[in-house]
C-alpha positions as semicolon CSV with decimal commas, in nm:
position;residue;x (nm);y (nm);z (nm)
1;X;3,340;0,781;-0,727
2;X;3,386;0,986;-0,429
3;X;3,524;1,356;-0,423
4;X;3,736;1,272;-0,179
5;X;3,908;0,936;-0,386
6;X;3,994;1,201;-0,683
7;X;4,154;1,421;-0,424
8;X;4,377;1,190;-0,226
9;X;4,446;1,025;-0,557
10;X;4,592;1,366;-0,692
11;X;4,804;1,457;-0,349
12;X;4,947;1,095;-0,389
13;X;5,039;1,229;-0,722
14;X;5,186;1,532;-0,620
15;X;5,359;1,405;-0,361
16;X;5,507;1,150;-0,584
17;X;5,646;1,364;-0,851
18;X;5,762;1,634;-0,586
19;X;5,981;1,370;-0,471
20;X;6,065;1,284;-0,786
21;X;6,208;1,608;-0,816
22;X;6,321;1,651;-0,518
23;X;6,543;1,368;-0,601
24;X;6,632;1,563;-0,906
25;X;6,776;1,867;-0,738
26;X;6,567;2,108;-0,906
27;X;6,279;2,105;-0,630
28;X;6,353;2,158;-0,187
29;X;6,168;1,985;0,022
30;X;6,021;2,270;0,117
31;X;5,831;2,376;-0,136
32;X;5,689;2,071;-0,176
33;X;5,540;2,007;0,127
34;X;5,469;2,402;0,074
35;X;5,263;2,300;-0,253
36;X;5,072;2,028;-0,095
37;X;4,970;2,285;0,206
38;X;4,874;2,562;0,010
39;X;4,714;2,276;-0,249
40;X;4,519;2,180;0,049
41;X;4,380;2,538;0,159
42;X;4,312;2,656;-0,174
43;X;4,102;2,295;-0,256
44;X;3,911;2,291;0,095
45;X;3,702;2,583;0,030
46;X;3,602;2,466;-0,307
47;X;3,487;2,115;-0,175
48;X;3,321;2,274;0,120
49;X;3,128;2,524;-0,123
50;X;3,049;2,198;-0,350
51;X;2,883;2,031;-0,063
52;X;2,726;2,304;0,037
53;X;2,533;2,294;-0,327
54;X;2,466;2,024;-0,321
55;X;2,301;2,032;0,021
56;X;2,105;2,340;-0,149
57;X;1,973;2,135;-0,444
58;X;1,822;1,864;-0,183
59;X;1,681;2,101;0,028
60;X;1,502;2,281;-0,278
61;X;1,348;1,910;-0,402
62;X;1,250;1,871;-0,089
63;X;1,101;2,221;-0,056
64;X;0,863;2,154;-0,363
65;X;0,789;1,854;-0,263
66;X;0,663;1,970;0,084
67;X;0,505;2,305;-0,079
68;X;0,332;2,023;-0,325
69;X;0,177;1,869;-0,032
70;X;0,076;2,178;0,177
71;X;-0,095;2,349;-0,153
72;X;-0,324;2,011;-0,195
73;X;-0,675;2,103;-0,078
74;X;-0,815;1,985;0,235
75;X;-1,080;1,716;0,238
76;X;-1,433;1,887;0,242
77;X;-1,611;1,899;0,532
78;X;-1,889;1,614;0,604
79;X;-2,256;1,823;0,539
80;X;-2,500;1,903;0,806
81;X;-2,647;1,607;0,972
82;X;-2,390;1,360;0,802
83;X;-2,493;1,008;0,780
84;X;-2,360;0,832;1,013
85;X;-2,327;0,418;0,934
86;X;-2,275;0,161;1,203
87;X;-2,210;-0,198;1,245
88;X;-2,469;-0,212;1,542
89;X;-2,805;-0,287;1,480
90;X;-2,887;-0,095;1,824
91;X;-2,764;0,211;1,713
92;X;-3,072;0,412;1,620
93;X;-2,904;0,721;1,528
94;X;-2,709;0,556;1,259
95;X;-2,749;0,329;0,941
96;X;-2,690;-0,044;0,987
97;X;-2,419;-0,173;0,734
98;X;-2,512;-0,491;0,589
99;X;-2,233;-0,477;0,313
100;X;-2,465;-0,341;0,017
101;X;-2,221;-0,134;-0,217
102;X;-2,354;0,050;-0,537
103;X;-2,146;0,203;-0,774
104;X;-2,337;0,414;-1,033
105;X;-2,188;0,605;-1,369
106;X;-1,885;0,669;-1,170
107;X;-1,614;0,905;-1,391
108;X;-1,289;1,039;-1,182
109;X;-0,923;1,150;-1,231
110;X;-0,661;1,216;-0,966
111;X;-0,618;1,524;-1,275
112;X;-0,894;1,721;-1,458
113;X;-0,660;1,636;-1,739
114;X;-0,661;1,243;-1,736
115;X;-0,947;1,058;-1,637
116;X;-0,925;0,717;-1,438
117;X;-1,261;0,572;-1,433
118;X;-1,495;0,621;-1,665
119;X;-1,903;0,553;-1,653
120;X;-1,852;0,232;-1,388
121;X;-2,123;0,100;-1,258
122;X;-2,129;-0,228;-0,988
123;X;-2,374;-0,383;-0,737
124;X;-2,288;-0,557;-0,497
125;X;-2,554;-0,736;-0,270
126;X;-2,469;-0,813;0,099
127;X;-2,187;-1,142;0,148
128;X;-2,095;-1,108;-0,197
129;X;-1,726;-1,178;-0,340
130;X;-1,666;-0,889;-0,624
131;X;-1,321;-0,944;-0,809
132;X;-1,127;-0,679;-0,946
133;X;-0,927;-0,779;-1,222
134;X;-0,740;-0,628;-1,489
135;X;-0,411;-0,521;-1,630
136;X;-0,186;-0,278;-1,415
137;X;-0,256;0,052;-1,437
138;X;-0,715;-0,026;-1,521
139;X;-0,793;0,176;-1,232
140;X;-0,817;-0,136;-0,995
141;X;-0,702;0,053;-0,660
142;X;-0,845;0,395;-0,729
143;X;-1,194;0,177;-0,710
144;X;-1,094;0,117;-0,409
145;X;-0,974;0,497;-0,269
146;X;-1,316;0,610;-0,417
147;X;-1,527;0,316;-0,168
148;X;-1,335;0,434;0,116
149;X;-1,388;0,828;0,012
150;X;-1,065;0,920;-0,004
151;X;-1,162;1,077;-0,312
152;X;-1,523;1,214;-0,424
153;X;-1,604;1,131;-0,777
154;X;-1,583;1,333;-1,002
155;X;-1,917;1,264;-1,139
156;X;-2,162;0,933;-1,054
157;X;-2,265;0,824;-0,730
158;X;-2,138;0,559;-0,444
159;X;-2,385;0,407;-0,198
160;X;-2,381;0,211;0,164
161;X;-2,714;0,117;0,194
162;X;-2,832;0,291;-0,053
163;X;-2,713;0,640;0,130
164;X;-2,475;0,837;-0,074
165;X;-2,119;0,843;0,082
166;X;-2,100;1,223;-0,018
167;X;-2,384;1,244;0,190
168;X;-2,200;1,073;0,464
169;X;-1,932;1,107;0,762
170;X;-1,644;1,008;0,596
171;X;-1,512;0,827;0,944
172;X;-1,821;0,609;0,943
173;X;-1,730;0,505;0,600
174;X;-1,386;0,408;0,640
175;X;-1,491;0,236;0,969
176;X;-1,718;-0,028;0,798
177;X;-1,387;-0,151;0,575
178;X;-1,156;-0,358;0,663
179;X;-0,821;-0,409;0,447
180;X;-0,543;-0,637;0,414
181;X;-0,299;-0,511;0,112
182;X;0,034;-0,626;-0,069
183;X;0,252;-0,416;0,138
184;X;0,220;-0,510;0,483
185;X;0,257;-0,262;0,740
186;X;0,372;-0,354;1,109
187;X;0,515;-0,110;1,394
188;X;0,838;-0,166;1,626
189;X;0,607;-0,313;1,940
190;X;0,466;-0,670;2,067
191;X;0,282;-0,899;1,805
192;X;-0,040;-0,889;2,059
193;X;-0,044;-0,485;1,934
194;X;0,013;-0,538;1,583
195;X;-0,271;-0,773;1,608
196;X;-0,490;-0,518;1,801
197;X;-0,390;-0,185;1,614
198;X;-0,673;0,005;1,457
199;X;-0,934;-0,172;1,643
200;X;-1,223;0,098;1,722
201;X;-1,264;-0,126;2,079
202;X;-1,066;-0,233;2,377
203;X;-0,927;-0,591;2,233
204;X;-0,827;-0,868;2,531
205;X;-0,544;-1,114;2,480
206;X;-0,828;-1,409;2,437
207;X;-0,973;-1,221;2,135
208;X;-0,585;-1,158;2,020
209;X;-0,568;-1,549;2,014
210;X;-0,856;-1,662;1,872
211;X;-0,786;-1,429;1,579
212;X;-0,434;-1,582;1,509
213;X;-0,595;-1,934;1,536
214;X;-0,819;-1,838;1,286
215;X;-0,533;-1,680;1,103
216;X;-0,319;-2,029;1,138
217;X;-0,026;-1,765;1,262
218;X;-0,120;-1,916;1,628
219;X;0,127;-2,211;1,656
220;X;0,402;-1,994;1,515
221;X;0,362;-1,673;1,773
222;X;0,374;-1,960;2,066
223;X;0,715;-2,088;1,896
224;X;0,868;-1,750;1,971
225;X;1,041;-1,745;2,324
226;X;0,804;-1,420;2,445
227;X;0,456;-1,577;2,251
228;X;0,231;-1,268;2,214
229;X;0,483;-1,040;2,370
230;X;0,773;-1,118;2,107
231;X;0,869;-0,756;1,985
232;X;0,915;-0,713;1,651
233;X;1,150;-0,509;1,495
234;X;1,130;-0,224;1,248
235;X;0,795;-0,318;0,990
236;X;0,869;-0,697;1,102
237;X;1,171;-0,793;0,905
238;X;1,225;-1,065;1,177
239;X;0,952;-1,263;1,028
240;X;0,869;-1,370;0,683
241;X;0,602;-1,209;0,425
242;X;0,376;-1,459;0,444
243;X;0,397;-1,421;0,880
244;X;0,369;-1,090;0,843
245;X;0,038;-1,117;0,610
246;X;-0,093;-1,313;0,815
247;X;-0,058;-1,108;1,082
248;X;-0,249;-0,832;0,901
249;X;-0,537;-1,115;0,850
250;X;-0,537;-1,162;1,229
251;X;-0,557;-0,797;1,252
252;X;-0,887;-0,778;1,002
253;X;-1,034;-1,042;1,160
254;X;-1,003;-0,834;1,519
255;X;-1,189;-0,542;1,331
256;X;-1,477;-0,721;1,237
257;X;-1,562;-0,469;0,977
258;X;-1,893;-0,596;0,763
259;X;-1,688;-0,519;0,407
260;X;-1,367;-0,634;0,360
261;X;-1,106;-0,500;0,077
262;X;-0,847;-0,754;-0,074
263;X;-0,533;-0,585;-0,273
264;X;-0,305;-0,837;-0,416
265;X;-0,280;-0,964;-0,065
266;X;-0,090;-1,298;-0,172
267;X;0,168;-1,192;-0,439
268;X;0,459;-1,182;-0,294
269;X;0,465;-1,522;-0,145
270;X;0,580;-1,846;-0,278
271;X;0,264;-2,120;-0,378
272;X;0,299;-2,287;-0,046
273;X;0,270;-1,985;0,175
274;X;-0,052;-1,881;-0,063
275;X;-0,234;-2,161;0,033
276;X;-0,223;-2,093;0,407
277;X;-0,286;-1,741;0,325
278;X;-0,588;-1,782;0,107
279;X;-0,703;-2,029;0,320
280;X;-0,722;-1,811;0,630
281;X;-0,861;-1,503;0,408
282;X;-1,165;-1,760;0,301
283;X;-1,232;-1,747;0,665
284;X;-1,214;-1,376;0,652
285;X;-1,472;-1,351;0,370
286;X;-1,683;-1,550;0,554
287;X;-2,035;-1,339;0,595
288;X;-1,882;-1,065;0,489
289;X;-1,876;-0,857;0,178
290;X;-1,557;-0,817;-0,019
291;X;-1,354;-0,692;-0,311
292;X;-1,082;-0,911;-0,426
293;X;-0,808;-0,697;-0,616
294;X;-0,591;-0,978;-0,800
295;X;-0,363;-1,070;-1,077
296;X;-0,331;-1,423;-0,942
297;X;-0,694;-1,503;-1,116
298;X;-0,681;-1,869;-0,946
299;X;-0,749;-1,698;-0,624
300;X;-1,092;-1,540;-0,766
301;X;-1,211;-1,845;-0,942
302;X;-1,511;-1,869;-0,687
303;X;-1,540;-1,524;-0,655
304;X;-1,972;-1,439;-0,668
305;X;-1,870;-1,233;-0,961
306;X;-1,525;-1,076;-1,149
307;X;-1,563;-0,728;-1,284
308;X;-1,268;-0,705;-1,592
309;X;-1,157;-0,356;-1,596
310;X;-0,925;-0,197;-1,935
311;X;-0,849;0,161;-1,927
312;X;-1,114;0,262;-1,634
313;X;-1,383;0,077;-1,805
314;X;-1,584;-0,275;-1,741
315;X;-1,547;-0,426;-2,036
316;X;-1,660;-0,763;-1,876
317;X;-1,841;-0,895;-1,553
318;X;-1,986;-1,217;-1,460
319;X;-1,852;-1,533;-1,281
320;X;-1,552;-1,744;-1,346
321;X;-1,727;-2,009;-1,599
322;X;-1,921;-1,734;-1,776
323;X;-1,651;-1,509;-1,864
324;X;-1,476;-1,806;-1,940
325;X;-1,753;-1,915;-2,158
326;X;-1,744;-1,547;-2,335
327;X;-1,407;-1,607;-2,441
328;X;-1,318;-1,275;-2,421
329;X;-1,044;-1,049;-2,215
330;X;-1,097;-1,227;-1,940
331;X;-1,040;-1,615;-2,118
332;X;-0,731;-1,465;-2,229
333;X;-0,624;-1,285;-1,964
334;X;-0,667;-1,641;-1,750
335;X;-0,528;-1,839;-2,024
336;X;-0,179;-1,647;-2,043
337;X;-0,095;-1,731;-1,674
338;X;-0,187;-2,109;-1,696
339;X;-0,082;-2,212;-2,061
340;X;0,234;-2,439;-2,015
């Protein structure tokens, strides 16, 4: 309850009972309205020096917050004569990314106290469909911070064909992914430049289109009374999840990055909306390599292969029918979403 409530409650009060007494004889007018005003100035400077502590405790969490963030270290700098990886095969000076991702004896914590990941190891061959699955808190999305070198391992080594990433210019690296996550993120502008955003090239309206069509989000932009120009509002809460993920499809596809990263992309739509979205990631995937982060495990089911993780570890890894097969984490893990 508001300050303020307790204090107008308590003048009502006083005001009451002075009139009371008023009424009484033994109290003038007076010195009631006297009490209140004196009630008043004595109160106002002990309100005012409440708020003012208040204000003083915020602005010291927000202090070590800020002090938190300016006394992280900076990222490293990228070595002499980085490698540099491309998409273009006619770019001699750089390495040509055909989606080949090794991960080898990888340990890492965010803390030298707790350790995340311990002693993983994956291969992943060019077009393939890795799954990431496992329960909340396995390590599934720090996989996916160390692929995209926003962290160095702690120990262990990541390759892009076969070139260590440490090795590596860490804008090359994050330029040959691609992402589409659980929390969509759209700006205050037109749909065309959602659509376009982070695109390392000028993008024409045609291309726009023909990424939405692939996206199946085409019919629905033209339904708007401004098409492509429609501006959206604050992160898009004019339009649904499931628009606004595929959006973020139509977006990837306009990168045309050769490895594509997956995170939960389709829970937090209803089973209808999944099907259109899954549908127009397939066409994502298509010739491309990806990781599929998922607790939905009927969206991996024809994943290439499904890495289990438990406590930073791969306990199992193989495709859908073989893990089944095991009947192991993984058969149980399945079973417990589809029994009943």
């Amino acid at each position: 309850v508001p300050r303020s409530t307790f204090y107008n409650v308590s003048l009502g009060l006083v005001s009451v009972f002075g009139s009371l007494m008023y009424l009484a004889g033994s109290i003038t007018i007076g010195n009631v309205s006297s009490f209140v005003l004196y009630s008043r100035k004595f109160s106002g400077p002990i309100n005012e020096t409440a708020n003012i502590i208040n204000e003083l405790q915020s602005a010291a969490a927000a202090a070590e917050r800020v002090f938190r963030l300016l006394d992280e270290s900076e990222e490293s700098p990228d070595v002499k004569d980085a490698v540099v990886f491309s998409k273009s095969k006619t770019d001699s000076d750089a390495v040509h990314i055909s989606g080949k991702v090794d991960i080898e004896n990888v340990n890492f914590g965010y803390t030298a106290e707790r350790q995340i990941i311990h002693d993983l190891t994956m291969n992943i061959k060019p077009g393939m469909t890795a799954a990431i699955v496992g329960p909340t808190g396995a390590g599934k999305t720090t996989i996916i911070n160390l692929l995209m070198r926003f962290y160095d391992p702690d120990s262990g080594v990541i390759s892009l064909e076969g070139k260590n990433i440490a090795e590596a210019n860490r804008s090359s690296v994050r330029r040959s992914y691609t992402m589409v996550l659980q929390d969509t993120w759209l700006f205050s502008g037109s749909i065309a430049d959602n659509i376009a955003y982070g695109s390392p090239r000028d993008v024409t309206r045609e291309e726009i289109e023909t990424a939405a069509k692939a996206a199946g989000i085409h019919s629905f932009i033209t339904s708007l009374p401004k098409g492509y120009d429609t501006i959206l509002t604050d992160e898009g809460v004019n339009i649904s999840k499931g628009q606004k993920q595929l959006l973020t499809i139509a977006r990837a596809m306009i990168s045309d990055a050769p490895i594509l990263i997956l995170d939960e992309a389709t829970s937090n739509v209803d089973s209808m909306t999944e099907m259109r979205i899954q549908s127009a990631m397939n066409k994502l995937m298509t010739n491309r390599t990806s990781f599929v982060i998922a607790h939905r495990l009927s969206t991996i089911r024809s994943a290439d292969i499904i890495f289990v993780l438990r406590d930073g570890r791969v306990i199992e890894c193989g495709n859908h029918d073989e893990l089944m097969l095991k009947k192991g984490f993984y058969h149980s893990l399945h079973n417990s979403q589809f029994e009943g």
